[in-house]
Every structure is written in structure tokens, then in C-alpha cells.
PDB file of C-alpha atoms in Angstrom:
ATOM      1  CA  MET J  29      27.300  13.034  24.387  1.00  0.00           C
ATOM      2  CA  GLU J  30      30.506  12.034  26.359  1.00  0.00           C
ATOM      3  CA  PRO J  31      30.625   9.017  28.960  1.00  0.00           C
ATOM      4  CA  ILE J  32      30.458   9.785  32.609  1.00  0.00           C
ATOM      5  CA  ILE J  33      33.401   8.957  35.015  1.00  0.00           C
ATOM      6  CA  LYS J  34      33.243   7.829  37.491  1.00  0.00           C
ATOM      7  CA  LEU J  35      35.354   9.458  40.592  1.00  0.00           C
ATOM      8  CA  GLU J  36      35.577   7.608  44.182  1.00  0.00           C
ATOM      9  CA  ARG J  37      38.630   8.077  45.184  1.00  0.00           C
ATOM     10  CA  ILE J  38      40.520  11.787  45.264  1.00  0.00           C
ATOM     11  CA  SER J  39      43.407  10.581  43.716  1.00  0.00           C
ATOM     12  CA  GLN J  40      41.361   9.830  41.128  1.00  0.00           C
ATOM     13  CA  TYR J  41      40.723  13.625  40.080  1.00  0.00           C
ATOM     14  CA  ASN J  42      44.488  14.866  41.459  1.00  0.00           C
ATOM     15  CA  ALA J  43      45.365  12.431  38.108  1.00  0.00           C
ATOM     16  CA  ILE J  44      43.124  14.391  35.999  1.00  0.00           C
ATOM     17  CA  LYS J  45      44.423  17.511  36.918  1.00  0.00           C
ATOM     18  CA  ASP J  46      47.848  16.673  37.473  1.00  0.00           C
ATOM     19  CA  ILE J  47      48.894  17.258  40.821  1.00  0.00           C
ATOM     20  CA  GLU J  48      50.576  15.061  43.757  1.00  0.00           C
ATOM     21  CA  THR J  49      47.864  13.585  45.946  1.00  0.00           C
ATOM     22  CA  ARG J  50      48.931  14.417  49.382  1.00  0.00           C
ATOM     23  CA  HIS J  51      46.626  12.472  51.567  1.00  0.00           C
ATOM     24  CA  PRO J  52      43.937  10.435  50.759  1.00  0.00           C
ATOM     25  CA  LEU J  53      40.813  12.091  51.654  1.00  0.00           C
ATOM     26  CA  ILE J  54      41.390  15.248  51.452  1.00  0.00           C
ATOM     27  CA  SER J  55      42.802  17.277  48.826  1.00  0.00           C
ATOM     28  CA  ILE J  56      42.653  21.017  47.926  1.00  0.00           C
ATOM     29  CA  PHE J  57      45.388  23.182  45.293  1.00  0.00           C
ATOM     30  CA  ASP J  58      45.538  26.024  43.102  1.00  0.00           C
ATOM     31  CA  ASN J  59      43.529  25.939  39.923  1.00  0.00           C
ATOM     32  CA  SER J  60      45.588  28.310  38.183  1.00  0.00           C
ATOM     33  CA  LYS J  61      48.538  25.978  38.507  1.00  0.00           C
ATOM     34  CA  THR J  62      46.775  22.798  37.220  1.00  0.00           C
ATOM     35  CA  LYS J  63      45.570  20.986  33.843  1.00  0.00           C
ATOM     36  CA  ALA J  64      42.743  22.240  32.963  1.00  0.00           C
ATOM     37  CA  LEU J  65      39.801  20.251  32.688  1.00  0.00           C
ATOM     38  CA  ALA J  66      38.935  18.289  28.937  1.00  0.00           C
ATOM     39  CA  ASN J  67      35.791  20.610  27.728  1.00  0.00           C
ATOM     40  CA  GLN J  68      32.324  18.675  27.851  1.00  0.00           C
ATOM     41  CA  SER J  69      33.529  16.022  30.661  1.00  0.00           C
ATOM     42  CA  ARG J  70      31.046  14.550  32.655  1.00  0.00           C
ATOM     43  CA  PHE J  71      32.023  13.499  35.884  1.00  0.00           C
ATOM     44  CA  HIS J  72      30.137  11.517  39.407  1.00  0.00           C
ATOM     45  CA  PHE J  73      31.492  12.830  41.727  1.00  0.00           C
ATOM     46  CA  GLY J  74      31.895   9.844  45.225  1.00  0.00           C
ATOM     47  CA  PHE J  75      33.127  12.788  47.530  1.00  0.00           C
ATOM     48  CA  TYR J  76      32.551  16.349  48.745  1.00  0.00           C
ATOM     49  CA  ALA J  77      33.936  18.952  46.587  1.00  0.00           C
ATOM     50  CA  ILE J  78      33.942  22.806  46.980  1.00  0.00           C
ATOM     51  CA  PHE J  79      35.142  25.129  44.055  1.00  0.00           C
ATOM     52  CA  LEU J  80      36.065  28.865  44.567  1.00  0.00           C
ATOM     53  CA  LYS J  81      35.971  30.785  41.111  1.00  0.00           C
ATOM     54  CA  ALA J  82      38.751  33.667  40.323  1.00  0.00           C
ATOM     55  CA  GLY J  83      37.436  35.625  37.409  1.00  0.00           C
ATOM     56  CA  LYS J  84      35.352  34.415  34.281  1.00  0.00           C
ATOM     57  CA  CYS J  85      35.137  30.463  34.369  1.00  0.00           C
ATOM     58  CA  GLY J  86      33.639  27.873  32.229  1.00  0.00           C
ATOM     59  CA  GLU J  87      30.090  26.536  32.144  1.00  0.00           C
ATOM     60  CA  LEU J  88      29.459  23.793  34.843  1.00  0.00           C
ATOM     61  CA  ARG J  89      25.385  22.301  34.530  1.00  0.00           C
ATOM     62  CA  TYR J  90      23.820  20.333  36.553  1.00  0.00           C
ATOM     63  CA  GLY J  91      20.755  17.982  35.879  1.00  0.00           C
ATOM     64  CA  ARG J  92      19.349  20.495  32.922  1.00  0.00           C
ATOM     65  CA  ASN J  93      20.569  23.438  34.392  1.00  0.00           C
ATOM     66  CA  SER J  94      23.812  25.427  33.684  1.00  0.00           C
ATOM     67  CA  TYR J  95      25.910  28.214  35.456  1.00  0.00           C
ATOM     68  CA  ASP J  96      28.722  30.529  34.390  1.00  0.00           C
ATOM     69  CA  TYR J  97      30.340  31.734  36.825  1.00  0.00           C
ATOM     70  CA  ASP J  98      32.015  34.655  38.112  1.00  0.00           C
ATOM     71  CA  GLU J  99      34.439  36.098  40.507  1.00  0.00           C
ATOM     72  CA  GLY J 100      33.868  35.140  44.163  1.00  0.00           C
ATOM     73  CA  THR J 101      31.536  32.538  43.397  1.00  0.00           C
ATOM     74  CA  LEU J 102      31.212  29.181  46.636  1.00  0.00           C
ATOM     75  CA  VAL J 103      29.974  26.153  44.439  1.00  0.00           C
ATOM     76  CA  PHE J 104      29.255  23.149  46.119  1.00  0.00           C
ATOM     77  CA  VAL J 105      29.190  19.465  44.968  1.00  0.00           C
ATOM     78  CA  ALA J 106      27.864  16.267  47.121  1.00  0.00           C
ATOM     79  CA  PRO J 107      28.785  12.186  46.260  1.00  0.00           C
ATOM     80  CA  GLY J 108      26.650  11.129  43.937  1.00  0.00           C
ATOM     81  CA  GLN J 109      26.149  14.083  41.555  1.00  0.00           C
ATOM     82  CA  VAL J 110      26.915  13.892  38.090  1.00  0.00           C
ATOM     83  CA  ILE J 111      28.407  17.291  36.673  1.00  0.00           C
ATOM     84  CA  GLU J 112      28.780  18.436  33.962  1.00  0.00           C
ATOM     85  CA  VAL J 113      32.069  20.774  32.637  1.00  0.00           C
ATOM     86  CA  ASN J 114      31.595  23.308  28.996  1.00  0.00           C
ATOM     87  CA  ASN J 115      35.443  25.005  28.883  1.00  0.00           C
ATOM     88  CA  GLN J 116      35.856  27.509  26.252  1.00  0.00           C
ATOM     89  CA  ASP J 117      38.328  26.308  23.545  1.00  0.00           C
ATOM     90  CA  ASP J 118      41.409  29.297  25.704  1.00  0.00           C
ATOM     91  CA  TYR J 119      40.372  28.890  29.373  1.00  0.00           C
ATOM     92  CA  GLN J 120      42.593  29.410  31.871  1.00  0.00           C
ATOM     93  CA  PRO J 121      41.382  26.942  35.621  1.00  0.00           C
ATOM     94  CA  SER J 122      41.647  30.251  38.436  1.00  0.00           C
ATOM     95  CA  GLY J 123      40.160  30.474  41.868  1.00  0.00           C
ATOM     96  CA  PHE J 124      41.131  27.336  44.152  1.00  0.00           C
ATOM     97  CA  THR J 125      39.097  23.952  44.117  1.00  0.00           C
ATOM     98  CA  LEU J 126      39.024  21.635  47.956  1.00  0.00           C
ATOM     99  CA  LEU J 127      37.904  18.029  48.010  1.00  0.00           C
ATOM    100  CA  PHE J 128      37.244  16.207  50.846  1.00  0.00           C
ATOM    101  CA  HIS J 129      36.302  12.234  50.874  1.00  0.00           C
ATOM    102  CA  PRO J 130      33.136  11.135  53.447  1.00  0.00           C
ATOM    103  CA  ASP J 131      35.543   8.811  55.064  1.00  0.00           C
ATOM    104  CA  LEU J 132      36.882  11.692  56.405  1.00  0.00           C
ATOM    105  CA  ILE J 133      34.599  13.007  58.469  1.00  0.00           C
ATOM    106  CA  LYS J 134      32.984   9.465  59.751  1.00  0.00           C
ATOM    107  CA  GLY J 135      32.573  10.042  64.170  1.00  0.00           C
ATOM    108  CA  SER J 136      33.599  13.417  63.886  1.00  0.00           C
ATOM    109  CA  SER J 137      31.193  16.634  65.119  1.00  0.00           C
ATOM    110  CA  LEU J 138      31.337  17.340  61.220  1.00  0.00           C
ATOM    111  CA  GLY J 139      30.119  13.894  60.156  1.00  0.00           C
ATOM    112  CA  LYS J 140      27.383  13.719  62.782  1.00  0.00           C
ATOM    113  CA  ASN J 141      25.712  17.377  61.117  1.00  0.00           C
ATOM    114  CA  ARG J 142      26.763  17.125  57.580  1.00  0.00           C
ATOM    115  CA  SER J 143      22.908  17.332  56.938  1.00  0.00           C
ATOM    116  CA  GLN J 144      22.680  21.021  58.312  1.00  0.00           C
ATOM    117  CA  TYR J 145      25.289  22.272  54.978  1.00  0.00           C
ATOM    118  CA  SER J 146      22.306  21.553  52.963  1.00  0.00           C
ATOM    119  CA  PHE J 147      23.577  24.175  50.025  1.00  0.00           C
ATOM    120  CA  PHE J 148      25.541  20.841  49.095  1.00  0.00           C
ATOM    121  CA  SER J 149      22.149  19.771  47.363  1.00  0.00           C
ATOM    122  CA  TYR J 150      22.193  23.377  45.538  1.00  0.00           C
ATOM    123  CA  SER J 151      21.199  23.934  42.214  1.00  0.00           C
ATOM    124  CA  TRP J 152      24.073  25.291  40.125  1.00  0.00           C
ATOM    125  CA  PHE J 153      22.242  28.870  39.646  1.00  0.00           C
ATOM    126  CA  GLU J 154      21.301  28.903  43.981  1.00  0.00           C
ATOM    127  CA  ALA J 155      25.994  29.111  44.197  1.00  0.00           C
ATOM    128  CA  LEU J 156      27.028  31.978  46.850  1.00  0.00           C
ATOM    129  CA  HIS J 157      28.396  35.009  45.824  1.00  0.00           C
ATOM    130  CA  LEU J 158      30.783  36.059  47.983  1.00  0.00           C
ATOM    131  CA  SER J 159      31.859  39.665  48.730  1.00  0.00           C
ATOM    132  CA  LEU J 160      35.401  40.414  48.917  1.00  0.00           C
ATOM    133  CA  LYS J 161      35.766  40.616  52.607  1.00  0.00           C
ATOM    134  CA  GLU J 162      34.029  36.940  52.325  1.00  0.00           C
ATOM    135  CA  GLN J 163      36.119  35.789  49.865  1.00  0.00           C
ATOM    136  CA  GLN J 164      39.463  36.687  52.398  1.00  0.00           C
ATOM    137  CA  ILE J 165      37.752  34.555  54.892  1.00  0.00           C
ATOM    138  CA  ILE J 166      37.722  31.554  52.640  1.00  0.00           C
ATOM    139  CA  LYS J 167      40.702  31.918  51.272  1.00  0.00           C
ATOM    140  CA  ASP J 168      42.616  32.542  54.770  1.00  0.00           C
ATOM    141  CA  LEU J 169      40.404  28.114  56.056  1.00  0.00           C
ATOM    142  CA  PHE J 170      41.681  27.273  52.754  1.00  0.00           C
ATOM    143  CA  GLY J 171      45.823  28.249  52.797  1.00  0.00           C
ATOM    144  CA  LYS J 172      45.223  26.993  57.027  1.00  0.00           C
ATOM    145  CA  LEU J 173      44.132  23.972  54.659  1.00  0.00           C
ATOM    146  CA  GLU J 174      47.101  23.736  52.337  1.00  0.00           C
ATOM    147  CA  GLN J 175      49.295  24.840  55.047  1.00  0.00           C
ATOM    148  CA  GLU J 176      48.140  21.540  57.371  1.00  0.00           C
ATOM    149  CA  LEU J 177      48.758  19.110  54.137  1.00  0.00           C
ATOM    150  CA  SER J 178      51.760  20.331  53.350  1.00  0.00           C
ATOM    151  CA  GLN J 179      53.621  19.739  56.701  1.00  0.00           C
ATOM    152  CA  SER J 180      53.414  15.529  57.520  1.00  0.00           C
ATOM    153  CA  ILE J 181      50.880  14.075  59.046  1.00  0.00           C
ATOM    154  CA  ASP J 182      50.990  12.776  62.765  1.00  0.00           C
ATOM    155  CA  LYS J 183      48.298  12.197  65.913  1.00  0.00           C
ATOM    156  CA  HIS J 184      46.639  15.834  66.046  1.00  0.00           C
ATOM    157  CA  SER J 185      46.564  16.445  61.906  1.00  0.00           C
ATOM    158  CA  LYS J 186      42.767  14.648  61.009  1.00  0.00           C
ATOM    159  CA  SER J 187      41.616  16.673  64.346  1.00  0.00           C
ATOM    160  CA  ILE J 188      43.176  20.199  63.124  1.00  0.00           C
ATOM    161  CA  ILE J 189      41.991  18.850  59.514  1.00  0.00           C
ATOM    162  CA  VAL J 190      38.730  18.706  60.378  1.00  0.00           C
ATOM    163  CA  ASN J 191      37.911  21.065  62.368  1.00  0.00           C
ATOM    164  CA  THR J 192      39.185  23.477  59.795  1.00  0.00           C
ATOM    165  CA  LEU J 193      36.845  21.634  57.512  1.00  0.00           C
ATOM    166  CA  GLU J 194      33.486  22.528  60.164  1.00  0.00           C
ATOM    167  CA  LEU J 195      34.382  26.286  60.494  1.00  0.00           C
ATOM    168  CA  LEU J 196      34.709  26.742  56.638  1.00  0.00           C
ATOM    169  CA  LEU J 197      31.605  25.377  56.384  1.00  0.00           C
ATOM    170  CA  ASN J 198      29.776  27.099  59.244  1.00  0.00           C
ATOM    171  CA  TYR J 199      30.986  30.139  57.737  1.00  0.00           C
ATOM    172  CA  CYS J 200      29.235  29.190  54.245  1.00  0.00           C
ATOM    173  CA  VAL J 201      25.862  28.914  56.776  1.00  0.00           C
ATOM    174  CA  ARG J 202      26.581  32.112  57.299  1.00  0.00           C
ATOM    175  CA  PHE J 203      26.576  33.919  54.419  1.00  0.00           C
ATOM    176  CA  TYR J 204      24.008  32.220  52.776  1.00  0.00           C
ATOM    177  CA  ASP J 205      22.488  33.318  55.975  1.00  0.00           C
ATOM    178  CA  ARG J 206      23.347  36.815  54.521  1.00  0.00           C
ATOM    179  CA  GLN J 207      22.509  36.200  50.612  1.00  0.00           C
ATOM    180  CA  PHE J 208      18.817  35.451  51.734  1.00  0.00           C
ATOM    181  CA  ILE J 209      18.064  37.934  53.296  1.00  0.00           C
ATOM    182  CA  SER J 210      20.582  40.995  50.734  1.00  0.00           C
ATOM    183  CA  ARG J 211      17.847  39.575  47.993  1.00  0.00           C
ATOM    184  CA  GLU J 212      15.031  39.608  50.254  1.00  0.00           C
ATOM    185  CA  ASN J 213      13.062  41.485  47.770  1.00  0.00           C
ATOM    186  CA  ILE J 214      13.224  38.265  45.153  1.00  0.00           C
ATOM    187  CA  ASN J 215      12.417  35.473  47.980  1.00  0.00           C
ATOM    188  CA  ILE J 216       9.424  37.241  49.052  1.00  0.00           C
ATOM    189  CA  ASP J 217       8.288  37.362  45.550  1.00  0.00           C
ATOM    190  CA  ILE J 218       8.884  33.589  46.018  1.00  0.00           C
ATOM    191  CA  LEU J 219       6.902  33.337  48.756  1.00  0.00           C
ATOM    192  CA  SER J 220       4.469  35.234  47.258  1.00  0.00           C
ATOM    193  CA  LYS J 221       4.640  32.215  44.417  1.00  0.00           C
ATOM    194  CA  PHE J 222       4.081  29.850  46.513  1.00  0.00           C
ATOM    195  CA  GLU J 223       1.131  30.852  48.580  1.00  0.00           C
ATOM    196  CA  LYS J 224      -0.658  30.968  45.358  1.00  0.00           C
ATOM    197  CA  LEU J 225       0.553  27.737  43.988  1.00  0.00           C
ATOM    198  CA  LEU J 226      -0.598  26.313  46.821  1.00  0.00           C
ATOM    199  CA  ASP J 227      -4.436  28.550  47.028  1.00  0.00           C
ATOM    200  CA  ASP J 228      -4.540  26.693  43.116  1.00  0.00           C
ATOM    201  CA  TYR J 229      -3.048  23.508  44.513  1.00  0.00           C
ATOM    202  CA  PHE J 230      -6.511  23.264  46.424  1.00  0.00           C
ATOM    203  CA  LYS J 231      -8.689  24.999  44.719  1.00  0.00           C
ATOM    204  CA  GLY J 232      -7.913  22.722  40.972  1.00  0.00           C
ATOM    205  CA  GLU J 233      -8.644  18.909  40.774  1.00  0.00           C
ATOM    206  CA  GLU J 234      -4.635  19.004  41.576  1.00  0.00           C
ATOM    207  CA  SER J 235      -5.023  17.209  45.367  1.00  0.00           C
ATOM    208  CA  GLY J 236      -7.770  14.331  44.596  1.00  0.00           C
ATOM    209  CA  VAL J 237      -5.262  13.706  41.571  1.00  0.00           C
ATOM    210  CA  LEU J 238      -2.355  13.862  43.088  1.00  0.00           C
ATOM    211  CA  GLY J 239      -2.361  13.322  46.436  1.00  0.00           C
ATOM    212  CA  LEU J 240      -1.106  15.719  49.202  1.00  0.00           C
ATOM    213  CA  PRO J 241       1.233  17.909  47.996  1.00  0.00           C
ATOM    214  CA  THR J 242       4.853  17.892  48.851  1.00  0.00           C
ATOM    215  CA  VAL J 243       8.119  20.669  49.298  1.00  0.00           C
ATOM    216  CA  GLY J 244       9.623  18.887  46.075  1.00  0.00           C
ATOM    217  CA  TYR J 245       6.031  19.796  43.257  1.00  0.00           C
ATOM    218  CA  PHE J 246       6.255  23.290  44.570  1.00  0.00           C
ATOM    219  CA  ALA J 247      10.116  23.604  44.405  1.00  0.00           C
ATOM    220  CA  GLU J 248       9.972  22.452  40.941  1.00  0.00           C
ATOM    221  CA  CYS J 249       6.853  24.890  40.087  1.00  0.00           C
ATOM    222  CA  LEU J 250       9.744  27.608  40.902  1.00  0.00           C
ATOM    223  CA  HIS J 251      12.795  26.551  39.247  1.00  0.00           C
ATOM    224  CA  LEU J 252      14.021  25.677  42.621  1.00  0.00           C
ATOM    225  CA  SER J 253      16.346  22.790  44.120  1.00  0.00           C
ATOM    226  CA  PRO J 254      13.836  21.487  47.247  1.00  0.00           C
ATOM    227  CA  ASN J 255      16.865  22.316  49.375  1.00  0.00           C
ATOM    228  CA  TYR J 256      17.058  25.789  48.656  1.00  0.00           C
ATOM    229  CA  PHE J 257      13.262  26.021  48.835  1.00  0.00           C
ATOM    230  CA  GLY J 258      13.121  24.469  51.795  1.00  0.00           C
ATOM    231  CA  ASP J 259      15.971  26.941  53.082  1.00  0.00           C
ATOM    232  CA  LEU J 260      14.771  30.091  51.867  1.00  0.00           C
ATOM    233  CA  ILE J 261      10.829  29.347  53.593  1.00  0.00           C
ATOM    234  CA  LYS J 262      12.028  29.112  56.737  1.00  0.00           C
ATOM    235  CA  LYS J 263      14.460  32.202  56.180  1.00  0.00           C
ATOM    236  CA  GLU J 264      11.263  34.339  54.982  1.00  0.00           C
ATOM    237  CA  SER J 265       8.647  32.633  57.171  1.00  0.00           C
ATOM    238  CA  GLY J 266      10.323  31.157  60.312  1.00  0.00           C
ATOM    239  CA  LYS J 267       8.482  27.713  59.640  1.00  0.00           C
ATOM    240  CA  SER J 268       9.907  24.940  57.149  1.00  0.00           C
ATOM    241  CA  ALA J 269       7.793  24.566  54.344  1.00  0.00           C
ATOM    242  CA  GLN J 270       6.774  21.058  55.167  1.00  0.00           C
ATOM    243  CA  GLU J 271       5.081  23.442  58.371  1.00  0.00           C
ATOM    244  CA  GLN J 272       3.928  25.807  56.033  1.00  0.00           C
ATOM    245  CA  LEU J 273       1.817  22.754  54.097  1.00  0.00           C
ATOM    246  CA  GLN J 274       0.203  21.326  57.582  1.00  0.00           C
ATOM    247  CA  LEU J 275      -0.719  24.919  58.295  1.00  0.00           C
ATOM    248  CA  LYS J 276      -2.890  25.047  54.734  1.00  0.00           C
ATOM    249  CA  LEU J 277      -3.691  21.434  55.400  1.00  0.00           C
ATOM    250  CA  ILE J 278      -5.331  22.444  58.834  1.00  0.00           C
ATOM    251  CA  ASP J 279      -6.773  26.088  57.965  1.00  0.00           C
ATOM    252  CA  LEU J 280      -8.765  24.282  54.714  1.00  0.00           C
ATOM    253  CA  ALA J 281      -9.979  21.670  56.648  1.00  0.00           C
ATOM    254  CA  LYS J 282     -11.637  24.025  59.382  1.00  0.00           C
ATOM    255  CA  GLU J 283     -12.656  25.048  56.357  1.00  0.00           C
ATOM    256  CA  ARG J 284     -14.456  22.379  54.773  1.00  0.00           C
ATOM    257  CA  LEU J 285     -15.728  20.707  58.449  1.00  0.00           C
ATOM    258  CA  PHE J 286     -18.435  23.513  58.303  1.00  0.00           C
ATOM    259  CA  ASP J 287     -19.948  21.899  55.455  1.00  0.00           C
ATOM    260  CA  THR J 288     -21.767  19.097  57.245  1.00  0.00           C
ATOM    261  CA  GLU J 289     -23.154  17.692  53.959  1.00  0.00           C
ATOM    262  CA  LYS J 290     -19.438  16.087  53.309  1.00  0.00           C
ATOM    263  CA  SER J 291     -18.098  12.828  55.314  1.00  0.00           C
ATOM    264  CA  ILE J 292     -14.502  13.233  57.276  1.00  0.00           C
ATOM    265  CA  SER J 293     -13.572  11.135  54.956  1.00  0.00           C
ATOM    266  CA  GLN J 294     -15.135  12.808  51.767  1.00  0.00           C
ATOM    267  CA  ILE J 295     -12.951  15.118  53.281  1.00  0.00           C
ATOM    268  CA  ALA J 296     -10.205  13.690  54.239  1.00  0.00           C
ATOM    269  CA  PHE J 297      -9.897  12.214  50.143  1.00  0.00           C
ATOM    270  CA  GLU J 298     -10.470  15.952  48.977  1.00  0.00           C
ATOM    271  CA  LEU J 299      -7.882  17.179  50.713  1.00  0.00           C
ATOM    272  CA  GLY J 300      -5.337  14.229  48.623  1.00  0.00           C
ATOM    273  CA  PHE J 301      -5.415  12.394  51.752  1.00  0.00           C
ATOM    274  CA  LYS J 302      -5.113   8.285  51.158  1.00  0.00           C
ATOM    275  CA  TYR J 303      -6.796   7.003  54.016  1.00  0.00           C
ATOM    276  CA  PRO J 304      -9.161   9.240  56.401  1.00  0.00           C
ATOM    277  CA  GLN J 305      -7.152   7.879  59.360  1.00  0.00           C
ATOM    278  CA  HIS J 306      -4.077   9.447  58.140  1.00  0.00           C
ATOM    279  CA  PHE J 307      -6.258  12.786  58.087  1.00  0.00           C
ATOM    280  CA  ASN J 308      -7.143  12.358  61.493  1.00  0.00           C
ATOM    281  CA  ARG J 309      -3.987  12.259  63.135  1.00  0.00           C
ATOM    282  CA  MET J 310      -2.467  15.378  61.437  1.00  0.00           C
ATOM    283  CA  PHE J 311      -5.062  16.586  62.347  1.00  0.00           C
ATOM    284  CA  LYS J 312      -5.637  16.556  66.239  1.00  0.00           C
ATOM    285  CA  LYS J 313      -1.898  17.068  65.702  1.00  0.00           C
ATOM    286  CA  GLY J 314      -2.472  20.611  64.854  1.00  0.00           C
ATOM    287  CA  THR J 315      -5.732  21.439  66.834  1.00  0.00           C
ATOM    288  CA  GLY J 316      -5.665  19.408  69.796  1.00  0.00           C
ATOM    289  CA  ALA J 317      -9.518  17.625  68.341  1.00  0.00           C
ATOM    290  CA  THR J 318      -9.649  15.214  66.116  1.00  0.00           C
ATOM    291  CA  PRO J 319     -11.852  16.383  63.003  1.00  0.00           C
ATOM    292  CA  LYS J 320     -15.431  14.887  64.198  1.00  0.00           C
ATOM    293  CA  GLU J 321     -14.929  16.999  67.440  1.00  0.00           C
ATOM    294  CA  TYR J 322     -13.874  19.978  65.591  1.00  0.00           C
ATOM    295  CA  ARG J 323     -17.619  19.920  63.743  1.00  0.00           C
ATOM    296  CA  MET J 324     -19.516  18.863  67.463  1.00  0.00           C
ATOM    297  CA  LEU J 325     -17.546  22.065  68.852  1.00  0.00           C
ATOM    298  CA  ASN J 326     -18.629  25.031  65.920  1.00  0.00           C
TER     299      ASN J 326
END
């Protein structure tokens, strides 16, 4: 296995692609005019990257998952991710690449709200597939960034660049919403599988052994990244995956509280709580009554 190449600076990636560094914190370029990455390369990114692929490209791997890119695919990489590139011997680079360092957006509204762009932590197979119209919007914004980088830096440069970046990412949020809707049948199937997994979790001994279920646990069972799974559940149900878990816990707790042969502490442990007081707090927050009060009322 090839050693991991650590990329902390934009200029390092530019050097690998044999292009000029015009700005230390951001770079945008047409891949067809650059040098191809070495086959079976592995990179640790210290900055954000957005790849717009044009035509059939090589295979990228993230963790245990791989993705073969087709035209109009938009892929996102966040700082800290390790990417493996597997290209064919006759591979020719195409599409566009946008790189920007976290330092570029510090103190800006984009920097403060970057957590809302959860697609930077999606897996490769959860990439964004753009229509022709959507591709043109993204290319136009890439072009605006390219135009700004091609002129001399002045006091307005940073705000214009960051504002354009924010607009681009907001369009990506819109396009992902469209993708969730256009794949409604697949998403409903995932939602039903999630509900069945929830039922099975508490029917078996998992809750007593593994403790409270987590969003990450169910995402892994469904072969999805936690962020993509959470966003999908929110789009389909109107509630976050964590809220769905809590609603399930409260419904089960209500049912089990009717069995007066079991103590409240015993019910808490069966549901996966380490401490009964945590169970009491969650139940009261969800129902307005403590488990003991609910049992007395019913």
C-alpha cells in the first residue's frame, strides 16, 4: 500500500498538479490543463476540496467505499479525510477542482455556519449528481471565482471570494434537497428499514448489551455515512434521526411502565440507559411527567 501524502497547504496540491499558486488559501483549475495524479495515490487533506467531474473518470476510494465518477458528479472532501486515487493508465484529467483552506473562511458567516454543509462528510457513493442546468450554475460560480483570482488582490477580494463560495455551497444544499426528493422511493425504503432495525434492536438483547442506540449504529447497518443518513431521515420524516430514536424510547418506556412487576430502574437498564436518572430526565422532557408519575396516572 502506498504511503499517505499529507497535504496541509493548497500550494502542495498545486505542485502535484503542476499549476501556479495564485492565492495561498484557495485554488481553482480546469483538470484537463493539469498533470494527472499518480495511480494508486493516497492523500490526507488539510483543506476543503470540491471536484466537478466531466466524463468518465478514475476510481476514488474513501474508507472501504469506492465510487466511479460519471459526468456531472460533484464530490466534496473535508479536512482530515484520507482519499485514495486509482486511475487507469490512459486516464486523462477532466472537469474542475476547487480547493479552499479553513483559514480562508474564519470569522465569516460561511465559517460560522459551515456545519450546515454536512455533505462534506458524506461517503463517496452519496455524491451529488447534477442536471445539465445545475452543472451550468456550478460552472458559472467556478468561473466567477476564477475571474476573481486572475486579478490583483485588493481589500475587496476576500469578501467577494468567500461570498461566492457561500453561494456555491448554498446551491449545493438546494441540489441535494432535489436529489433526496428525486430518490424518494429509495429513501422511503431506507426509512422503513430504519424503523425495522429500531424494532429489532429493542426486541433482542442489543439494548441491554450495547446500551442506547446511536445514529451512527443505524447508519452503519444501512451502509450510509452518519451525516447522509441523518439528513435523509430529516428530509423524509421532518424529525432528526436522534429525535426518532428518542420518540421510540419514550413509546417503549410507556408500554413497559404498565408492567408494575418491573421497577423503573430495571426498565431503564433494559432500554439501554446506564443510569436511571438519565432515563427519568429524558422521559420527563418528552412527556412532561416522570416515569413514576406516568405509572401512577395510568
